mmCIF file of C-alpha atoms in Angstrom:
data_model
loop_
_atom_site.group_PDB
_atom_site.id
_atom_site.type_symbol
_atom_site.label_atom_id
_atom_site.label_comp_id
_atom_site.label_asym_id
_atom_site.label_seq_id
_atom_site.Cartn_x
_atom_site.Cartn_y
_atom_site.Cartn_z
ATOM 1 C CA ARG A 845 35.738 23.695 5.105
ATOM 2 C CA MET A 846 32.356 23.745 3.358
ATOM 3 C CA PRO A 847 29.397 24.670 5.550
ATOM 4 C CA ALA A 848 27.026 21.770 6.212
ATOM 5 C CA SER A 849 23.932 23.966 6.172
ATOM 6 C CA VAL A 850 23.696 24.161 2.336
ATOM 7 C CA PRO A 851 23.225 20.404 1.625
ATOM 8 C CA GLU A 852 21.091 20.122 4.760
ATOM 9 C CA ALA A 853 18.766 22.889 3.544
ATOM 10 C CA ASP A 854 18.631 21.252 0.106
ATOM 11 C CA ARG A 855 17.642 17.932 1.694
ATOM 12 C CA ARG A 856 14.928 19.706 3.691
ATOM 13 C CA HIS A 857 13.533 21.313 0.544
ATOM 14 C CA ARG A 858 13.478 17.980 -1.289
ATOM 15 C CA SER A 859 11.795 16.293 1.680
ATOM 16 C CA SER A 860 9.134 19.015 1.802
ATOM 17 C CA ALA A 861 8.522 18.742 -1.960
ATOM 18 C CA ALA A 862 8.191 14.937 -1.803
ATOM 19 C CA PHE A 863 5.835 15.119 1.199
ATOM 20 C CA SER A 864 3.677 17.813 -0.445
ATOM 21 C CA LEU A 865 3.324 15.777 -3.650
ATOM 22 C CA SER A 866 2.547 12.604 -1.685
ATOM 23 C CA PHE A 867 -0.068 14.418 0.419
ATOM 24 C CA LEU A 868 -1.703 15.839 -2.722
ATOM 25 C CA SER A 869 -1.753 12.365 -4.232
ATOM 26 C CA LEU A 870 -3.430 10.950 -1.113
ATOM 27 C CA ALA A 871 -6.074 13.710 -1.048
ATOM 28 C CA PHE A 872 -6.828 13.292 -4.769
ATOM 29 C CA SER A 873 -7.076 9.499 -4.514
ATOM 30 C CA ILE A 874 -9.481 9.545 -1.539
ATOM 31 C CA THR A 875 -11.685 12.155 -3.249
ATOM 32 C CA ALA A 876 -11.772 10.196 -6.520
ATOM 33 C CA PHE A 877 -12.312 6.821 -4.832
ATOM 34 C CA SER A 878 -15.316 8.043 -2.837
ATOM 35 C CA SER A 879 -16.998 9.974 -5.683
ATOM 36 C CA SER A 880 -19.252 8.760 -8.519
ATOM 37 C CA TYR A 881 -18.064 11.011 -11.347
ATOM 38 C CA TRP A 882 -15.497 8.757 -13.011
ATOM 39 C CA CYS A 883 -17.673 8.678 -16.121
ATOM 40 C CA GLU A 884 -20.463 11.029 -17.207
ATOM 41 C CA GLY A 885 -22.880 11.003 -20.120
ATOM 42 C CA THR A 886 -26.482 10.748 -21.277
ATOM 43 C CA ARG A 887 -29.015 7.972 -21.721
ATOM 44 C CA LYS A 888 -31.902 7.900 -24.186
ATOM 45 C CA VAL A 889 -35.101 7.099 -22.306
ATOM 46 C CA ALA A 890 -38.571 6.695 -23.812
ATOM 47 C CA LYS A 891 -40.911 9.516 -22.781
ATOM 48 C CA PRO A 892 -43.589 8.415 -20.306
ATOM 49 C CA PHE A 893 -47.291 9.237 -20.863
ATOM 50 C CA CYS A 894 -48.368 12.554 -19.383
ATOM 51 C CA THR A 895 -50.421 12.376 -16.202
ATOM 52 C CA GLY A 896 -52.457 15.158 -14.565
ATOM 53 C CA GLU A 897 -51.189 18.609 -15.450
ATOM 54 C CA SER A 898 -47.830 17.439 -16.787
ATOM 55 C CA LYS A 899 -46.554 19.341 -19.786
ATOM 56 C CA GLY A 900 -45.687 17.634 -23.034
ATOM 57 C CA ASP A 901 -42.004 18.526 -23.187
ATOM 58 C CA LEU A 902 -40.883 15.458 -21.278
ATOM 59 C CA CYS A 903 -43.925 13.219 -21.745
ATOM 60 C CA ILE A 904 -46.335 12.033 -24.473
ATOM 61 C CA ARG A 905 -49.861 13.470 -24.457
ATOM 62 C CA PHE A 906 -53.084 11.628 -25.301
ATOM 63 C CA ASN A 907 -55.224 12.910 -28.133
ATOM 64 C CA SER A 908 -58.389 11.763 -26.323
ATOM 65 C CA PRO A 909 -59.706 13.940 -23.454
ATOM 66 C CA ASP A 910 -60.544 10.758 -21.574
ATOM 67 C CA ALA A 911 -57.047 9.562 -20.789
ATOM 68 C CA ASN A 912 -58.309 6.717 -18.575
ATOM 69 C CA ASN A 913 -60.319 5.100 -21.375
ATOM 70 C CA SER A 914 -58.229 2.146 -22.551
ATOM 71 C CA GLN A 915 -60.265 1.911 -25.763
ATOM 72 C CA ALA A 916 -59.342 5.452 -26.767
ATOM 73 C CA VAL A 917 -57.128 5.822 -29.795
ATOM 74 C CA GLN A 918 -53.830 7.368 -28.834
ATOM 75 C CA TYR A 919 -52.128 9.572 -31.365
ATOM 76 C CA ILE A 920 -48.462 10.208 -30.758
ATOM 77 C CA TRP A 921 -47.382 13.125 -32.867
ATOM 78 C CA GLU A 922 -43.755 12.735 -31.853
ATOM 79 C CA THR A 923 -41.717 10.645 -34.311
ATOM 80 C CA GLY A 924 -38.202 9.258 -34.305
ATOM 81 C CA ASP A 925 -35.972 10.766 -31.643
ATOM 82 C CA ASP A 926 -38.825 12.937 -30.355
ATOM 83 C CA LYS A 927 -40.204 9.873 -28.600
ATOM 84 C CA PHE A 928 -37.128 9.882 -26.402
ATOM 85 C CA VAL A 929 -35.627 12.229 -23.856
ATOM 86 C CA GLU A 930 -31.967 12.415 -22.890
ATOM 87 C CA ARG A 931 -31.207 11.864 -19.249
ATOM 88 C CA LYS A 932 -27.825 12.688 -17.665
ATOM 89 C CA PHE A 933 -26.003 10.066 -15.634
ATOM 90 C CA HIS A 934 -22.693 9.696 -13.804
ATOM 91 C CA ALA A 935 -20.970 6.569 -12.544
ATOM 92 C CA GLY A 936 -18.088 5.704 -10.241
ATOM 93 C CA ILE A 937 -16.598 2.633 -8.640
ATOM 94 C CA TRP A 938 -19.460 2.286 -6.169
ATOM 95 C CA TYR A 939 -22.585 3.927 -7.637
ATOM 96 C CA SER A 940 -24.215 4.930 -10.894
ATOM 97 C CA CYS A 941 -26.765 7.771 -10.645
ATOM 98 C CA GLU A 942 -29.114 9.287 -13.244
ATOM 99 C CA GLU A 943 -31.546 12.173 -13.128
ATOM 100 C CA MET A 944 -35.268 11.422 -12.942
ATOM 101 C CA ILE A 945 -37.835 12.542 -15.510
ATOM 102 C CA ASN A 946 -40.386 15.146 -14.319
ATOM 103 C CA GLU A 947 -38.934 14.909 -10.805
ATOM 104 C CA GLU A 948 -36.074 16.524 -8.953
ATOM 105 C CA GLY A 949 -33.179 14.507 -7.680
ATOM 106 C CA GLU A 950 -31.374 11.383 -8.868
ATOM 107 C CA LYS A 951 -31.902 7.651 -8.792
ATOM 108 C CA CYS A 952 -28.761 5.709 -7.818
ATOM 109 C CA ARG A 953 -27.910 2.017 -7.938
ATOM 110 C CA SER A 954 -24.819 -0.051 -7.244
ATOM 111 C CA PHE A 955 -22.366 -0.104 -10.116
ATOM 112 C CA ILE A 956 -21.242 -3.589 -9.056
ATOM 113 C CA SER A 957 -24.755 -4.927 -9.746
ATOM 114 C CA LEU A 958 -24.676 -3.398 -13.254
ATOM 115 C CA THR A 959 -21.345 -4.981 -14.181
ATOM 116 C CA PRO A 960 -21.543 -8.205 -16.238
ATOM 117 C CA ALA A 961 -20.966 -11.288 -14.081
ATOM 118 C CA SER A 962 -17.844 -12.203 -16.082
ATOM 119 C CA ASP A 963 -16.212 -8.838 -15.221
ATOM 120 C CA ARG A 964 -17.136 -8.514 -11.549
ATOM 121 C CA GLY A 965 -13.941 -10.255 -10.484
ATOM 122 C CA VAL A 966 -11.890 -7.631 -12.337
ATOM 123 C CA LEU A 967 -13.940 -4.848 -10.703
ATOM 124 C CA TRP A 968 -13.313 -6.307 -7.234
ATOM 125 C CA LEU A 969 -9.589 -6.531 -8.029
ATOM 126 C CA SER A 970 -9.726 -2.870 -9.053
ATOM 127 C CA ILE A 971 -11.414 -1.936 -5.758
ATOM 128 C CA VAL A 972 -8.836 -3.907 -3.709
ATOM 129 C CA ALA A 973 -5.982 -2.298 -5.683
ATOM 130 C CA GLU A 974 -7.464 1.174 -5.090
ATOM 131 C CA LEU A 975 -7.726 0.493 -1.350
ATOM 132 C CA LEU A 976 -4.120 -0.741 -1.227
ATOM 133 C CA TYR A 977 -3.089 2.327 -3.226
ATOM 134 C CA VAL A 978 -4.643 4.630 -0.611
ATOM 135 C CA ILE A 979 -3.148 2.630 2.293
ATOM 136 C CA LEU A 980 0.366 2.674 0.794
ATOM 137 C CA LEU A 981 0.088 6.400 0.058
ATOM 138 C CA LEU A 982 -0.871 6.953 3.701
ATOM 139 C CA MET A 983 2.133 4.890 4.837
ATOM 140 C CA GLY A 984 4.401 6.904 2.537
ATOM 141 C CA ASN A 985 3.048 10.161 3.986
ATOM 142 C CA ILE A 986 3.657 8.975 7.544
ATOM 143 C CA LEU A 987 7.212 7.840 6.754
ATOM 144 C CA MET A 988 8.054 11.126 5.027
ATOM 145 C CA SER A 989 6.677 13.183 7.914
ATOM 146 C CA VAL A 990 8.676 11.065 10.411
ATOM 147 C CA GLU A 991 11.825 11.571 8.348
ATOM 148 C CA MET A 992 11.246 15.330 8.182
ATOM 149 C CA CYS A 993 10.470 15.876 11.869
ATOM 150 C CA PHE A 994 11.857 13.120 14.077
ATOM 151 C CA TYR A 995 14.937 11.400 12.646
ATOM 152 C CA SER A 996 18.048 11.800 14.807
ATOM 153 C CA SER A 997 20.788 11.379 12.199
ATOM 154 C CA VAL A 998 21.280 11.521 8.450
ATOM 155 C CA ILE A 999 21.840 7.740 8.324
ATOM 156 C CA ASP A 1000 18.506 7.051 10.067
ATOM 157 C CA GLY A 1001 16.827 9.521 7.713
ATOM 158 C CA LEU A 1002 18.310 7.714 4.703
ATOM 159 C CA LYS A 1003 16.903 4.382 5.874
ATOM 160 C CA ILE A 1004 13.410 5.864 6.253
ATOM 161 C CA ASN A 1005 13.862 7.691 2.948
ATOM 162 C CA ALA A 1006 14.671 4.458 1.097
ATOM 163 C CA PHE A 1007 11.662 2.659 2.592
ATOM 164 C CA SER A 1008 9.277 5.530 1.796
ATOM 165 C CA ALA A 1009 10.570 5.582 -1.808
ATOM 166 C CA VAL A 1010 9.834 1.848 -2.216
ATOM 167 C CA VAL A 1011 6.359 2.239 -0.673
ATOM 168 C CA THR A 1012 5.513 5.225 -2.894
ATOM 169 C CA VAL A 1013 6.661 3.496 -6.099
ATOM 170 C CA LEU A 1014 4.628 0.390 -5.194
ATOM 171 C CA ALA A 1015 1.600 2.589 -4.496
ATOM 172 C CA GLY A 1016 1.954 4.267 -7.900
ATOM 173 C CA LEU A 1017 2.089 0.920 -9.711
ATOM 174 C CA LEU A 1018 -1.011 -0.325 -7.861
ATOM 175 C CA GLY A 1019 -2.861 2.919 -8.634
ATOM 176 C CA MET A 1020 -2.060 2.664 -12.343
ATOM 177 C CA VAL A 1021 -3.256 -0.959 -12.505
ATOM 178 C CA ALA A 1022 -6.440 -0.122 -10.556
ATOM 179 C CA HIS A 1023 -7.365 2.807 -12.839
ATOM 180 C CA MET A 1024 -6.752 0.747 -15.979
ATOM 181 C CA MET A 1025 -8.812 -2.180 -14.676
ATOM 182 C CA TYR A 1026 -11.747 0.111 -13.864
ATOM 183 C CA THR A 1027 -11.545 1.647 -17.356
ATOM 184 C CA THR A 1028 -11.746 -1.839 -18.905
ATOM 185 C CA VAL A 1029 -14.673 -2.869 -16.677
ATOM 186 C CA PHE A 1030 -16.641 0.306 -17.452
ATOM 187 C CA GLN A 1031 -16.194 -0.146 -21.208
ATOM 188 C CA MET A 1032 -17.346 -3.771 -20.943
ATOM 189 C CA THR A 1033 -20.371 -2.658 -18.908
ATOM 190 C CA VAL A 1034 -21.251 -0.086 -21.588
ATOM 191 C CA ASN A 1035 -21.290 -2.871 -24.200
ATOM 192 C CA LEU A 1036 -22.730 -5.770 -22.182
ATOM 193 C CA GLY A 1037 -24.519 -4.116 -19.246
ATOM 194 C CA PRO A 1038 -28.294 -3.987 -18.650
ATOM 195 C CA GLU A 1039 -30.429 -2.453 -21.400
ATOM 196 C CA ASP A 1040 -31.994 0.013 -18.956
ATOM 197 C CA TRP A 1041 -28.568 1.439 -18.097
ATOM 198 C CA ARG A 1042 -26.467 1.523 -21.281
ATOM 199 C CA PRO A 1043 -25.481 5.105 -22.098
ATOM 200 C CA HIS A 1044 -26.095 6.803 -25.430
ATOM 201 C CA THR A 1045 -23.057 9.086 -25.074
ATOM 202 C CA TRP A 1046 -20.401 9.118 -22.345
ATOM 203 C CA ASP A 1047 -16.984 10.482 -21.468
ATOM 204 C CA TYR A 1048 -14.620 10.413 -18.509
ATOM 205 C CA GLY A 1049 -15.472 12.789 -15.647
ATOM 206 C CA TRP A 1050 -13.518 14.904 -13.189
ATOM 207 C CA SER A 1051 -13.018 12.031 -10.718
ATOM 208 C CA TYR A 1052 -11.264 9.977 -13.391
ATOM 209 C CA CYS A 1053 -8.972 12.926 -14.170
ATOM 210 C CA LEU A 1054 -8.369 13.398 -10.436
ATOM 211 C CA ALA A 1055 -7.428 9.726 -10.045
ATOM 212 C CA TRP A 1056 -4.775 10.020 -12.763
ATOM 213 C CA ALA A 1057 -3.591 13.337 -11.303
ATOM 214 C CA SER A 1058 -3.130 11.445 -8.018
ATOM 215 C CA PHE A 1059 -1.029 8.848 -9.843
ATOM 216 C CA ALA A 1060 1.087 11.599 -11.443
ATOM 217 C CA CYS A 1061 1.694 13.282 -8.052
ATOM 218 C CA CYS A 1062 2.552 9.889 -6.519
ATOM 219 C CA MET A 1063 5.185 9.124 -9.147
ATOM 220 C CA ALA A 1064 6.580 12.677 -8.918
ATOM 221 C CA SER A 1065 6.894 12.219 -5.152
ATOM 222 C CA ALA A 1066 8.629 8.866 -5.659
ATOM 223 C CA VAL A 1067 11.089 10.374 -8.156
ATOM 224 C CA THR A 1068 11.833 13.284 -5.779
ATOM 225 C CA THR A 1069 12.390 10.870 -2.879
ATOM 226 C CA ILE A 1070 14.715 8.610 -4.910
ATOM 227 C CA ASN A 1071 16.560 11.664 -6.221
ATOM 228 C CA LYS A 1072 17.110 12.929 -2.675
ATOM 229 C CA TYR A 1073 18.322 9.503 -1.522
ATOM 230 C CA THR A 1074 20.736 9.194 -4.472
ATOM 231 C CA LYS A 1075 22.076 12.728 -4.035
ATOM 232 C CA THR A 1076 22.682 12.184 -0.309
ATOM 233 C CA ILE A 1077 24.584 8.931 -1.009
ATOM 234 C CA LEU A 1078 26.706 10.686 -3.646
ATOM 235 C CA GLU A 1079 27.463 13.507 -1.198
ATOM 236 C CA PHE A 1080 28.636 10.955 1.383
ATOM 237 C CA LYS A 1081 30.875 9.259 -1.174
ATOM 238 C CA HIS A 1082 32.327 12.594 -2.258
ATOM 239 C CA LYS A 1083 33.048 13.604 1.359
ATOM 240 C CA ARG A 1084 34.650 10.220 2.063
ATOM 241 C CA LYS A 1085 36.935 10.570 -0.972
ATOM 242 C CA LYS A 1086 37.945 14.073 0.110
ATOM 243 C CA LEU A 1087 38.642 12.791 3.613
ATOM 244 C CA GLU A 1088 40.730 9.867 2.304
ATOM 245 C CA ARG A 1089 42.665 12.230 0.011
ATOM 246 C CA SER A 1090 43.395 14.653 2.866
ATOM 247 C CA LEU A 1091 44.506 11.784 5.137
ATOM 248 C CA LYS A 1092 46.873 10.475 2.462
ATOM 249 C CA ILE A 1093 48.393 13.917 2.063
ATOM 250 C CA LYS A 1094 48.693 14.293 5.819
ATOM 251 C CA TYR A 1095 50.512 10.974 6.261
ATOM 252 C CA LYS A 1096 52.687 11.591 3.209
ATOM 253 C CA PHE A 1097 53.746 15.063 4.442
ATOM 254 C CA PRO A 1098 53.455 14.993 8.235
ATOM 255 C CA ASP A 1099 53.736 18.209 10.165
ATOM 256 C CA HIS A 1100 57.182 18.749 11.761
#
């Protein structure tokens, strides 16, 4: 007779792996959803006129000593790109922030208000899908932890396992759709957004990478959960066939 501890230990390892991946996915998704570093880049901003003792690196100086005289002729020696200064910015689902000239800190505004009116519906769908993604991931984590710690039999564990697999797969699909919708909305905002926001150069930031890493962990957890469910079912079928075969032999050659 084969010891039951080997498949049981294997199931425990698979459950732990699936739960760990699902928990990582949940942590990554919450971090990415609440941050504003999905996209980062620079904006070209016209240099302001220097005031007081401001230096000329980030502002334009007057040639006249009387800066308050509106009749004074202003000579701007800077030409072309020298009239502009590059300012870093970063944007997420909720906010877009950019550094201030000649001051410390950042100025933030709602990303929803920057989005073109025709694309705000898609952005709201993306936000709802992200929220559902987080909620379903949380449900999957709870189900997996219940299966690991509290189920009374293998059959009960299989039922919870099947439900958690469905929830995790659904979460992964919602997360993928949400990330793709946000990508589309951001690109449309770059092209059609307000003139005082449009970036000169931009690229995806660490939050965007973290969001897709969350999706990858979610799908890996789903695959591990489905694999465990399938393997357990196959083990049951194999044991049932062995039992049927032994019963046939027993009835065919009964003990005298």
